[in-house]
Coordinates of C-alpha atoms in Angstrom, one line a residue:
X1 CA -0.6 -0.1 0.1
X2 CA 2.6 2.4 0.9
X3 CA 4.4 1.8 -2.7
X4 CA 1.2 2.7 -4.3
X5 CA -0.5 -0.8 -4.9
X6 CA -4.2 -0.8 -3.8
X7 CA -5.4 -3.7 -5.7
X8 CA -5.6 -7.2 -4.4
X9 CA -2.9 -8.9 -3.2
X10 CA -2.5 -12.5 -4.8
X11 CA 0.0 -14.3 -6.5
X12 CA -1.7 -13.8 -10.1
X13 CA -1.2 -10.1 -9.2
X14 CA 2.4 -10.8 -8.6
X15 CA 3.7 -9.1 -11.4
X16 CA 1.8 -5.7 -10.6
X17 CA 2.7 -5.4 -7.3
X18 CA 6.6 -5.9 -8.1
X19 CA 6.2 -3.1 -11.0
X20 CA 4.5 -0.8 -7.9
X21 CA 7.5 -1.5 -5.7
X22 CA 10.2 -0.9 -8.1
X23 CA 8.3 2.3 -9.5
X24 CA 8.4 3.6 -5.6
X25 CA 11.8 3.0 -5.1
X26 CA 13.0 4.4 -8.1
X27 CA 10.6 8.0 -7.8
X28 CA 11.5 8.0 -3.5
X29 CA 15.6 6.0 -3.5
X30 CA 17.0 7.3 -5.9
X31 CA 16.5 11.1 -5.3
X32 CA 16.8 10.1 -1.7
X33 CA 20.5 8.4 -2.4
X34 CA 21.1 11.5 -4.7
X35 CA 20.9 13.8 -1.4
X36 CA 22.6 11.7 0.9
X37 CA 26.0 12.0 -2.2
X38 CA 25.9 15.4 -2.4
X39 CA 26.2 15.1 1.5
X40 CA 28.4 13.2 1.6
X41 CA 30.5 15.0 -1.0
X42 CA 30.1 18.0 1.1
X43 CA 32.7 16.1 3.2
X44 CA 35.0 14.7 1.2
X45 CA 33.7 11.2 2.0
X46 CA 32.5 10.4 -1.2
X47 CA 36.1 10.4 -2.9
X48 CA 37.2 8.3 0.0
X49 CA 34.3 6.0 -0.8
X50 CA 35.2 5.4 -4.2
X51 CA 39.1 5.1 -3.2
X52 CA 38.2 2.6 -0.5
X53 CA 35.0 1.0 -1.3
X54 CA 35.8 -2.1 1.0
X55 CA 36.5 -0.3 4.0
X56 CA 33.1 1.7 3.5
X57 CA 30.6 -1.0 2.2
X58 CA 29.7 -2.0 5.8
X59 CA 28.5 1.4 7.0
X60 CA 25.7 1.3 4.3
X61 CA 25.3 -2.3 3.6
X62 CA 23.7 -4.0 6.2
X63 CA 25.0 -8.2 6.4
X64 CA 22.2 -10.7 7.9
X65 CA 20.7 -7.5 10.2
X66 CA 17.1 -7.0 9.5
X67 CA 17.2 -3.6 7.7
X68 CA 14.7 -1.4 9.8
X69 CA 13.8 2.2 8.4
X70 CA 11.6 4.9 10.7
X71 CA 10.0 7.4 8.1
X72 CA 8.4 10.2 9.6
X73 CA 5.5 12.6 8.6
X74 CA 7.1 16.0 8.9
X75 CA 5.1 19.1 9.2
X76 CA 5.7 22.0 6.9
X77 CA 9.4 22.4 6.6
X78 CA 10.5 25.5 9.1
X79 CA 7.7 25.4 11.0
X80 CA 7.5 25.4 14.7
X81 CA 5.5 21.9 14.2
X82 CA 8.4 20.4 12.1
X83 CA 11.2 21.4 14.7
X84 CA 9.0 20.2 17.8
X85 CA 8.8 16.8 15.4
X86 CA 12.8 16.8 14.9
X87 CA 13.1 17.2 18.7
X88 CA 10.7 14.0 18.9
X89 CA 12.6 12.1 16.3
X90 CA 15.9 12.9 18.3
X91 CA 14.4 11.7 21.7
X92 CA 13.0 8.1 19.7
X93 CA 16.9 7.6 18.6
X94 CA 18.0 8.3 21.9
X95 CA 15.9 5.8 23.1
X96 CA 16.3 3.3 20.8
X97 CA 20.2 4.1 21.5
X98 CA 19.7 3.6 25.4
X99 CA 17.5 0.2 24.9
X100 CA 20.4 -1.2 23.0
X101 CA 22.6 -0.4 25.4
X102 CA 20.8 -2.1 28.0
X103 CA 20.4 -5.4 26.5
X104 CA 18.1 -6.8 29.5
X105 CA 15.0 -4.8 28.6
X106 CA 12.2 -7.0 27.9
X107 CA 10.8 -4.8 24.9
X108 CA 14.2 -4.9 23.5
X109 CA 14.2 -8.5 22.9
X110 CA 10.4 -8.5 21.3
X111 CA 12.2 -6.3 18.5
X112 CA 15.2 -8.6 18.2
X113 CA 13.4 -11.6 18.1
X114 CA 10.9 -10.3 15.9
X115 CA 13.6 -9.1 13.7
X116 CA 15.7 -12.5 13.7
X117 CA 12.1 -14.0 12.4
X118 CA 12.0 -11.9 9.6
X119 CA 15.7 -12.3 8.4
X120 CA 17.1 -10.2 5.5
X121 CA 13.8 -8.4 5.3
X122 CA 12.9 -4.9 5.2
X123 CA 10.8 -3.5 7.7
X124 CA 9.7 0.4 7.9
X125 CA 7.7 2.4 10.5
X126 CA 6.3 5.2 9.9
X127 CA 5.9 7.8 12.7
X128 CA 3.2 10.3 12.5
X129 CA 2.2 13.3 14.9
X130 CA -0.6 14.4 16.8
X131 CA -1.0 17.8 17.6
X132 CA -4.5 17.9 19.1
X133 CA -5.0 15.4 20.7
X134 CA -7.0 17.8 23.1
X135 CA -9.8 18.6 20.4
X136 CA -10.0 15.1 20.0
X137 CA -10.3 13.8 23.5
X138 CA -11.0 17.0 25.4
X139 CA -9.4 18.1 28.5
X140 CA -7.4 14.9 29.9
X141 CA -3.8 14.4 31.9
X142 CA -2.1 12.3 29.2
X143 CA -2.4 10.4 25.7
X144 CA -0.4 7.4 24.9
X145 CA 1.1 6.8 21.3
X146 CA -1.1 4.8 19.1
X147 CA -0.2 2.2 16.3
X148 CA -1.7 0.6 13.3
X149 CA -0.2 -2.6 12.9
X150 CA -1.5 -3.1 9.4
X151 CA 0.3 0.2 8.1
X152 CA 3.0 -0.2 10.2
X153 CA 2.5 3.4 11.9
X154 CA 3.0 4.7 14.9
X155 CA 1.7 7.8 16.1
X156 CA 3.0 9.6 18.7
X157 CA 0.9 12.2 21.1
X158 CA 3.0 15.9 20.8
X159 CA 1.4 17.7 23.8
X160 CA 2.7 14.6 26.1
X161 CA 6.2 13.5 25.0
X162 CA 8.4 16.9 24.8
X163 CA 11.3 16.3 26.5
X164 CA 12.7 13.3 27.0
X165 CA 12.0 11.7 30.3
X166 CA 8.4 12.8 29.1
X167 CA 8.9 10.5 25.7
X168 CA 10.7 8.1 27.3
X169 CA 7.7 7.0 30.3
X170 CA 4.8 7.8 27.9
X171 CA 6.2 5.7 24.9
X172 CA 7.3 2.8 27.3
X173 CA 4.3 3.0 29.4
X174 CA 2.1 2.8 26.4
X175 CA 4.4 -0.7 25.6
X176 CA 4.6 -1.9 28.6
X177 CA 1.3 -1.2 30.3
X178 CA -1.0 -1.1 27.1
X179 CA -3.6 -3.6 26.8
X180 CA -3.7 -3.8 22.8
X181 CA -2.0 -0.1 21.9
X182 CA -3.1 -0.2 18.7
X183 CA -5.2 2.4 16.7
X184 CA -8.4 1.1 14.8

């Protein structure tokens, strides 16, 4: 669905699905890779990669690990909302690094087991931001993130997760204490 294919998913439609995926990858990935190349050239890393590809390859090519990408749907570039959303994505990255260092966390083990069960697959998670939870739920003390499992999307309640400690608390409570942690 995220590739633009909205038809029936079946073996008979395999070629159509593959074409949609290839078209999506071509239109989305190539421009992104070109932007990365420009950024690397700014720091002289592009030339280094050309001269020593064997050294740089492990930095960009996953081996047997599962490729997981987290894609945020940001608000208008330069807006206050976008600035808040970027800060929240930084909080998410910090939390993921913290969990990775704390090997004993149950949540991390669940994530690792999921990744191992999907060897060499690509798993994309889309992050969206809810700036208007009080309009949806009236006055309240806290909202938790919601997850739409079918589309691999998580919706973060901005109002309740502005600083790192609140972000971590709300996300971990939602993960460990939420019964279904889902969005219908």
